[in-house]
């Protein structure tokens, strides 16, 4: 238990680890969906506290990692237009496209700005009425309310030089895609607490029922994750498949109704391609027809990019829990955070980056 003393509550962590030892009688594979949880697990050695029969695999919940290469290419094309100010969260800048990244465009004179909120991009648009300001709207349900609010505000204030390149994805359809795969080995899920803080967990109940998998809404502290794993294993051992809420200090069953209303006002559900995985039906958000004029793809007439992943990159298999980063031959050799081949090595939430930063081993 080499990291336990660094936890906020080491005694509780030890108790959950011991309780897991007591209740585990079979091999179980559990997926944490969220990249933030993946980093906590690898950084704090949470997987090393578990009984050997319990395996954690890492899911597709890193928004930077699953943004398709085609969208990165479109972002690079739009950011290269001289009259455009392209705004993005910082970790998108180093995600490799097929030949360059957004940072290269910035180094060549592109007006690319790192922002911390989409509302900053609306402000930049108001301050620069002679420029087109584009925000790269990447994320899961967690960031959707703020992105929806940016479009809502731009519409209210009649800011016509603002638009969004949208790459929003949704968690429940991704879980269903993983469970439907022939290669699936996941028997239980830790659902991401922050996503459920917005959306609640009602959407997960039909999935638990149909696929007979326990789903535990889980927080991000090491002890949260240990408790989430414990709740999941307890269900598996008892033959139950229900949705339970470990993160009850933050998440309510119905979620944040006001945020959901705003999301529905601005976005509708669309099919979305996931990097390394492919298209998943009804797994993304696109702008409603009423707000289509804020769609950067429409505004700049960008369409039809196709791009190939580097052949050695197995990030698609890692994002589905089929392989771990150390099983990639390129890990730590030709692929490093300084020279990433795939998005899972770039993003602060990517599984490959987590293993590289905290382990540098093949395990
Ligand atoms: S180590 Fe690099 S090449 Fe291998 S899967 Fe991860 S991102 Fe792709």
Short mmCIF file of C-alpha atoms and ligand atoms in Angstrom, two decimals:
data_model
loop_
_atom_site.label_atom_id
_atom_site.label_comp_id
_atom_site.label_asym_id
_atom_site.label_seq_id
_atom_site.Cartn_x
_atom_site.Cartn_y
_atom_site.Cartn_z
CA UNK A 1 0.00 0.00 0.00
CA UNK A 2 2.76 2.35 -1.03
CA UNK A 3 0.73 5.55 -1.63
CA UNK A 4 -1.97 5.15 1.01
CA UNK A 5 -0.44 7.58 3.49
CA UNK A 6 -0.80 10.33 0.84
CA UNK A 7 -4.58 9.85 0.68
CA UNK A 8 -6.86 12.33 2.40
CA UNK A 9 -8.23 9.46 4.51
CA UNK A 10 -5.72 6.59 4.59
CA UNK A 11 -7.59 4.64 7.27
CA UNK A 12 -10.79 4.53 5.18
CA UNK A 13 -8.74 3.41 2.16
CA UNK A 14 -7.21 0.55 4.14
CA UNK A 15 -10.65 -0.51 5.40
CA UNK A 16 -12.07 -0.65 1.85
CA UNK A 17 -9.03 -2.57 0.61
CA UNK A 18 -9.47 -5.10 3.43
CA UNK A 19 -13.24 -5.33 2.82
CA UNK A 20 -12.60 -6.01 -0.87
CA UNK A 21 -10.21 -8.83 0.08
CA UNK A 22 -12.92 -10.35 2.24
CA UNK A 23 -15.78 -10.25 -0.30
CA UNK A 24 -13.94 -11.12 -3.55
CA UNK A 25 -14.27 -14.77 -4.54
CA UNK A 26 -13.99 -14.59 -8.37
CA UNK A 27 -12.17 -12.66 -11.09
CA UNK A 28 -13.90 -9.40 -11.97
CA UNK A 29 -13.09 -6.71 -14.55
CA UNK A 30 -14.37 -3.22 -13.84
CA UNK A 31 -14.06 -0.16 -16.06
CA UNK A 32 -13.75 3.39 -14.79
CA UNK A 33 -15.20 5.48 -17.59
CA UNK A 34 -13.64 8.82 -16.70
CA UNK A 35 -10.09 9.88 -17.57
CA UNK A 36 -9.87 11.87 -14.33
CA UNK A 37 -10.53 8.67 -12.39
CA UNK A 38 -7.93 6.85 -14.52
CA UNK A 39 -5.33 9.40 -13.47
CA UNK A 40 -6.28 9.07 -9.79
CA UNK A 41 -6.04 5.27 -10.04
CA UNK A 42 -2.62 5.28 -11.69
CA UNK A 43 -1.19 8.21 -9.73
CA UNK A 44 -2.25 6.90 -6.31
CA UNK A 45 -1.72 3.22 -7.07
CA UNK A 46 -5.36 2.40 -6.31
CA UNK A 47 -5.24 -0.64 -8.59
CA UNK A 48 -2.34 -1.98 -6.49
CA UNK A 49 -4.55 -1.94 -3.39
CA UNK A 50 -7.11 -4.26 -4.95
CA UNK A 51 -7.20 -8.04 -4.64
CA UNK A 52 -5.43 -9.64 -7.65
CA UNK A 53 -8.81 -10.98 -8.80
CA UNK A 54 -10.14 -7.45 -9.40
CA UNK A 55 -8.86 -5.80 -12.59
CA UNK A 56 -9.50 -2.18 -13.47
CA UNK A 57 -9.55 -1.25 -17.17
CA UNK A 58 -9.69 2.29 -18.47
CA UNK A 59 -12.58 3.66 -20.48
CA UNK A 60 -13.25 6.27 -23.16
CA UNK A 61 -13.99 9.15 -20.77
CA UNK A 62 -11.21 11.49 -21.84
CA UNK A 63 -12.82 14.05 -24.16
CA UNK A 64 -9.55 15.08 -25.77
CA UNK A 65 -8.70 11.44 -26.53
CA UNK A 66 -11.97 10.62 -28.29
CA UNK A 67 -12.21 13.77 -30.43
CA UNK A 68 -11.90 12.30 -33.93
CA UNK A 69 -8.90 13.06 -36.08
CA UNK A 70 -11.20 14.60 -38.71
CA UNK A 71 -12.34 17.21 -36.18
CA UNK A 72 -8.71 18.02 -35.30
CA UNK A 73 -8.06 18.49 -39.03
CA UNK A 74 -11.08 20.81 -39.28
CA UNK A 75 -9.86 22.77 -36.24
CA UNK A 76 -6.44 23.15 -37.85
CA UNK A 77 -8.03 24.33 -41.11
CA UNK A 78 -10.25 26.90 -39.40
CA UNK A 79 -7.46 28.12 -37.08
CA UNK A 80 -5.26 28.70 -40.14
CA UNK A 81 -7.70 31.22 -41.66
CA UNK A 82 -6.11 34.68 -41.18
CA UNK A 83 -9.24 36.50 -39.91
CA UNK A 84 -10.05 33.82 -37.33
CA UNK A 85 -9.29 33.94 -33.61
CA UNK A 86 -9.45 30.28 -32.58
CA UNK A 87 -10.16 29.63 -28.89
CA UNK A 88 -9.59 26.31 -27.18
CA UNK A 89 -8.83 24.61 -23.90
CA UNK A 90 -5.06 24.18 -23.66
CA UNK A 91 -4.86 20.41 -23.90
CA UNK A 92 -6.34 20.37 -27.42
CA UNK A 93 -3.35 22.26 -28.83
CA UNK A 94 -0.93 19.34 -28.80
CA UNK A 95 -3.34 16.66 -30.02
CA UNK A 96 -1.74 15.36 -33.21
CA UNK A 97 -3.62 15.72 -36.48
CA UNK A 98 -2.43 13.71 -39.45
CA UNK A 99 0.51 16.04 -40.16
CA UNK A 100 0.53 18.80 -37.52
CA UNK A 101 -1.24 20.09 -34.41
CA UNK A 102 -2.84 23.38 -33.38
CA UNK A 103 0.35 24.41 -31.58
CA UNK A 104 2.19 24.26 -34.93
CA UNK A 105 -0.48 26.53 -36.44
CA UNK A 106 0.00 28.94 -33.52
CA UNK A 107 3.79 28.88 -33.97
CA UNK A 108 3.29 29.74 -37.66
CA UNK A 109 1.30 32.85 -36.74
CA UNK A 110 -2.22 31.51 -36.28
CA UNK A 111 -4.25 33.51 -33.78
CA UNK A 112 -4.97 30.69 -31.32
CA UNK A 113 -5.89 31.55 -27.75
CA UNK A 114 -6.14 29.27 -24.74
CA UNK A 115 -9.28 30.02 -22.76
CA UNK A 116 -10.63 28.58 -19.53
CA UNK A 117 -14.31 29.03 -20.35
CA UNK A 118 -16.34 29.23 -23.56
CA UNK A 119 -17.76 32.48 -22.18
CA UNK A 120 -14.24 33.96 -22.53
CA UNK A 121 -14.50 33.23 -26.26
CA UNK A 122 -17.82 35.13 -26.46
CA UNK A 123 -16.12 38.06 -24.69
CA UNK A 124 -13.23 37.96 -27.19
CA UNK A 125 -15.80 38.03 -30.03
CA UNK A 126 -17.48 41.10 -28.55
CA UNK A 127 -14.09 42.83 -28.20
CA UNK A 128 -13.04 41.93 -31.77
CA UNK A 129 -16.06 42.63 -33.98
CA UNK A 130 -13.94 42.60 -37.17
CA UNK A 131 -12.67 39.02 -36.54
CA UNK A 132 -14.39 35.63 -36.58
CA UNK A 133 -14.03 33.98 -33.16
CA UNK A 134 -14.38 30.19 -33.00
CA UNK A 135 -14.51 28.08 -29.84
CA UNK A 136 -13.50 24.41 -30.00
CA UNK A 137 -16.32 22.85 -27.95
CA UNK A 138 -14.97 19.49 -26.85
CA UNK A 139 -16.28 17.44 -23.97
CA UNK A 140 -18.80 15.17 -22.33
CA UNK A 141 -22.04 16.13 -20.60
CA UNK A 142 -19.94 17.93 -17.96
CA UNK A 143 -18.91 20.80 -20.23
CA UNK A 144 -22.13 20.90 -22.26
CA UNK A 145 -23.96 23.38 -19.96
CA UNK A 146 -21.17 25.99 -20.19
CA UNK A 147 -20.89 25.54 -23.95
CA UNK A 148 -24.67 25.81 -24.28
CA UNK A 149 -24.58 28.97 -22.18
CA UNK A 150 -21.95 30.50 -24.51
CA UNK A 151 -24.20 29.99 -27.56
CA UNK A 152 -27.22 31.20 -25.60
CA UNK A 153 -25.39 34.38 -24.56
CA UNK A 154 -24.04 35.00 -28.07
CA UNK A 155 -27.60 34.67 -29.38
CA UNK A 156 -29.04 36.95 -26.68
CA UNK A 157 -26.40 39.60 -27.32
CA UNK A 158 -26.56 39.19 -31.11
CA UNK A 159 -22.83 38.37 -31.32
CA UNK A 160 -22.66 37.33 -34.96
CA UNK A 161 -18.89 36.81 -35.23
CA UNK A 162 -18.92 33.92 -32.71
CA UNK A 163 -19.22 30.24 -33.64
CA UNK A 164 -18.39 26.81 -32.27
CA UNK A 165 -16.66 23.74 -33.65
CA UNK A 166 -18.67 21.14 -31.75
CA UNK A 167 -17.35 17.73 -30.73
CA UNK A 168 -19.58 16.82 -27.80
CA UNK A 169 -19.94 13.19 -26.75
CA UNK A 170 -22.25 11.35 -24.36
CA UNK A 171 -21.33 8.61 -21.88
CA UNK A 172 -24.31 6.17 -21.85
CA UNK A 173 -24.14 5.31 -25.61
CA UNK A 174 -20.39 4.66 -25.23
CA UNK A 175 -21.04 2.24 -22.35
CA UNK A 176 -23.61 0.46 -24.52
CA UNK A 177 -21.15 0.26 -27.43
CA UNK A 178 -18.51 -1.31 -25.15
CA UNK A 179 -21.01 -3.81 -23.75
CA UNK A 180 -22.22 -4.72 -27.24
CA UNK A 181 -18.72 -5.41 -28.53
CA UNK A 182 -17.76 -9.04 -29.20
CA UNK A 183 -14.47 -8.40 -27.39
CA UNK A 184 -16.02 -6.91 -24.28
CA UNK A 185 -14.61 -8.11 -20.98
CA UNK A 186 -16.06 -5.41 -18.70
CA UNK A 187 -18.44 -6.74 -16.02
CA UNK A 188 -19.11 -3.56 -14.05
CA UNK A 189 -18.69 0.20 -14.44
CA UNK A 190 -17.72 3.16 -12.33
CA UNK A 191 -19.76 6.00 -13.85
CA UNK A 192 -18.22 9.48 -13.71
CA UNK A 193 -19.53 11.52 -10.78
CA UNK A 194 -19.25 14.91 -12.51
CA UNK A 195 -21.17 13.73 -15.60
CA UNK A 196 -23.93 12.39 -13.34
CA UNK A 197 -23.95 15.64 -11.34
CA UNK A 198 -25.30 17.22 -14.54
CA UNK A 199 -27.33 14.36 -16.02
CA UNK A 200 -28.31 12.27 -12.97
CA UNK A 201 -28.28 8.50 -13.35
CA UNK A 202 -31.72 7.64 -14.75
CA UNK A 203 -30.18 6.99 -18.19
CA UNK A 204 -27.99 4.24 -16.71
CA UNK A 205 -30.81 2.14 -15.25
CA UNK A 206 -31.97 0.59 -18.57
CA UNK A 207 -28.31 -0.24 -19.39
CA UNK A 208 -27.76 -2.00 -16.05
CA UNK A 209 -31.00 -3.91 -16.58
CA UNK A 210 -30.44 -4.91 -20.23
CA UNK A 211 -26.77 -5.87 -19.99
CA UNK A 212 -26.91 -7.12 -16.39
CA UNK A 213 -23.99 -4.95 -15.26
CA UNK A 214 -23.64 -3.03 -12.01
CA UNK A 215 -22.98 0.68 -12.52
CA UNK A 216 -21.75 2.74 -9.56
CA UNK A 217 -21.72 6.54 -9.82
CA UNK A 218 -18.32 7.36 -8.32
CA UNK A 219 -16.30 10.40 -7.26
CA UNK A 220 -12.64 11.21 -7.78
CA UNK A 221 -10.81 11.01 -4.45
CA UNK A 222 -8.88 7.75 -3.99
CA UNK A 223 -11.28 6.69 -1.23
CA UNK A 224 -14.27 7.46 -3.49
CA UNK A 225 -12.84 5.18 -6.14
CA UNK A 226 -12.07 2.40 -3.65
CA UNK A 227 -15.60 2.62 -2.28
CA UNK A 228 -17.00 2.62 -5.85
CA UNK A 229 -15.00 -0.53 -6.67
CA UNK A 230 -16.15 -2.12 -3.41
CA UNK A 231 -19.82 -1.36 -4.21
CA UNK A 232 -19.40 -2.74 -7.73
CA UNK A 233 -17.68 -5.95 -6.58
CA UNK A 234 -20.29 -6.45 -3.86
CA UNK A 235 -23.05 -6.31 -6.50
CA UNK A 236 -21.15 -8.72 -8.75
CA UNK A 237 -20.59 -11.16 -5.90
CA UNK A 238 -24.26 -10.97 -4.91
CA UNK A 239 -25.47 -11.36 -8.52
CA UNK A 240 -27.06 -7.91 -8.61
CA UNK A 241 -26.92 -5.43 -11.51
CA UNK A 242 -28.17 -2.06 -10.32
CA UNK A 243 -27.22 1.60 -10.46
CA UNK A 244 -25.84 2.76 -7.11
CA UNK A 245 -24.56 6.17 -6.10
CA UNK A 246 -21.25 6.35 -4.23
CA UNK A 247 -20.99 10.12 -4.90
CA UNK A 248 -24.15 11.07 -3.02
CA UNK A 249 -22.57 14.22 -1.59
CA UNK A 250 -22.76 15.70 -5.11
CA UNK A 251 -25.03 13.65 -7.37
CA UNK A 252 -28.81 13.45 -7.30
CA UNK A 253 -30.78 10.86 -9.25
CA UNK A 254 -32.41 13.45 -11.52
CA UNK A 255 -29.22 15.52 -11.92
CA UNK A 256 -29.21 19.26 -12.53
CA UNK A 257 -32.55 19.97 -14.19
CA UNK A 258 -31.74 23.59 -15.10
CA UNK A 259 -28.49 22.57 -16.80
CA UNK A 260 -30.25 19.77 -18.73
CA UNK A 261 -32.92 22.25 -19.89
CA UNK A 262 -30.24 24.60 -21.23
CA UNK A 263 -28.44 21.72 -22.98
CA UNK A 264 -31.70 20.68 -24.69
CA UNK A 265 -32.42 24.26 -25.74
CA UNK A 266 -29.09 24.57 -27.60
CA UNK A 267 -28.13 21.00 -28.58
CA UNK A 268 -29.79 17.88 -29.92
CA UNK A 269 -28.54 14.30 -29.98
CA UNK A 270 -26.59 13.27 -33.10
CA UNK A 271 -24.44 10.31 -34.17
CA UNK A 272 -20.80 11.01 -33.34
CA UNK A 273 -17.51 9.46 -34.38
CA UNK A 274 -15.15 8.60 -31.48
CA UNK A 275 -11.42 8.60 -32.14
CA UNK A 276 -10.12 5.05 -32.32
CA UNK A 277 -13.60 3.57 -31.82
CA UNK A 278 -15.68 4.74 -34.77
CA UNK A 279 -19.19 6.10 -35.07
CA UNK A 280 -21.61 5.41 -32.22
CA UNK A 281 -25.30 6.18 -32.89
CA UNK A 282 -26.89 8.92 -30.75
CA UNK A 283 -23.61 9.46 -28.90
CA UNK A 284 -22.99 13.17 -29.47
CA UNK A 285 -24.50 16.62 -29.33
CA UNK A 286 -24.89 18.98 -32.28
CA UNK A 287 -26.38 22.45 -32.46
CA UNK A 288 -30.16 22.70 -32.82
CA UNK A 289 -31.42 24.05 -36.15
CA UNK A 290 -32.33 27.36 -34.44
CA UNK A 291 -28.63 27.86 -33.51
CA UNK A 292 -27.10 26.39 -36.69
CA UNK A 293 -25.66 29.79 -37.64
CA UNK A 294 -23.25 29.35 -34.69
CA UNK A 295 -21.90 26.11 -36.18
CA UNK A 296 -18.33 26.78 -37.36
CA UNK A 297 -18.46 23.84 -39.82
CA UNK A 298 -21.42 25.50 -41.56
CA UNK A 299 -20.01 29.01 -41.32
CA UNK A 300 -16.66 28.10 -42.87
CA UNK A 301 -17.99 25.44 -45.22
CA UNK A 302 -15.63 22.84 -43.76
CA UNK A 303 -16.67 19.28 -44.52
CA UNK A 304 -15.49 15.88 -45.59
CA UNK A 305 -12.07 15.53 -43.96
CA UNK A 306 -10.79 12.00 -43.77
CA UNK A 307 -7.66 11.12 -41.86
CA UNK A 308 -5.88 7.94 -40.83
CA UNK A 309 -4.55 7.05 -37.37
CA UNK A 310 -0.87 6.05 -37.15
CA UNK A 311 -0.97 2.25 -37.69
CA UNK A 312 1.01 1.46 -34.53
CA UNK A 313 -1.41 3.32 -32.22
CA UNK A 314 -3.81 1.02 -30.35
CA UNK A 315 -5.57 3.81 -28.43
CA UNK A 316 -8.96 2.61 -29.73
CA UNK A 317 -8.46 -0.73 -27.95
CA UNK A 318 -7.25 1.04 -24.80
CA UNK A 319 -10.32 3.32 -24.79
CA UNK A 320 -12.56 0.24 -24.90
CA UNK A 321 -10.76 -1.52 -22.05
CA UNK A 322 -9.48 -4.27 -24.34
CA UNK A 323 -5.77 -3.41 -23.93
CA UNK A 324 -3.67 -1.41 -21.46
CA UNK A 325 -1.10 1.24 -22.47
CA UNK A 326 1.87 -1.01 -21.71
CA UNK A 327 0.62 -3.47 -24.34
CA UNK A 328 1.27 -0.90 -27.08
CA UNK A 329 4.70 -1.54 -28.68
CA UNK A 330 5.14 2.22 -29.18
CA UNK A 331 4.56 3.08 -25.48
CA UNK A 332 7.51 5.02 -24.08
CA UNK A 333 9.64 4.35 -27.15
CA UNK A 334 8.43 6.09 -30.30
CA UNK A 335 5.37 7.46 -28.45
CA UNK A 336 6.02 9.78 -25.49
CA UNK A 337 4.28 12.95 -24.25
CA UNK A 338 6.98 14.97 -26.09
CA UNK A 339 6.31 13.06 -29.34
CA UNK A 340 2.80 11.60 -29.01
CA UNK A 341 1.40 9.36 -31.72
CA UNK A 342 -2.10 9.22 -30.28
CA UNK A 343 -4.33 11.47 -28.22
CA UNK A 344 -4.24 9.17 -25.19
CA UNK A 345 -0.56 10.13 -24.76
CA UNK A 346 -1.24 13.89 -25.03
CA UNK A 347 -4.20 14.63 -22.88
CA UNK A 348 -3.86 15.22 -19.18
CA UNK A 349 -6.66 12.65 -18.82
CA UNK A 350 -5.30 10.11 -21.32
CA UNK A 351 -4.51 6.60 -20.06
CA UNK A 352 -1.16 6.39 -21.92
CA UNK A 353 -0.05 9.71 -20.43
CA UNK A 354 -1.08 8.54 -16.95
CA UNK A 355 1.02 5.37 -17.21
CA UNK A 356 3.94 7.30 -18.70
CA UNK A 357 3.93 10.01 -16.01
CA UNK A 358 3.36 7.80 -12.98
CA UNK A 359 4.67 4.34 -13.88
CA UNK A 360 6.76 4.24 -17.06
CA UNK A 361 6.36 0.49 -16.91
CA UNK A 362 4.66 -2.01 -19.11
CA UNK A 363 1.98 -2.71 -16.48
S1 LIG B 1 1.31 4.59 -26.34
FE1 LIG B 1 1.02 6.08 -28.02
S2 LIG B 1 0.86 4.86 -29.88
FE2 LIG B 1 0.48 3.49 -28.14
S3 LIG B 1 -1.74 3.54 -27.83
FE3 LIG B 1 -0.88 5.10 -26.48
S4 LIG B 1 -1.02 6.97 -27.72
FE4 LIG B 1 -1.25 5.27 -29.18
#
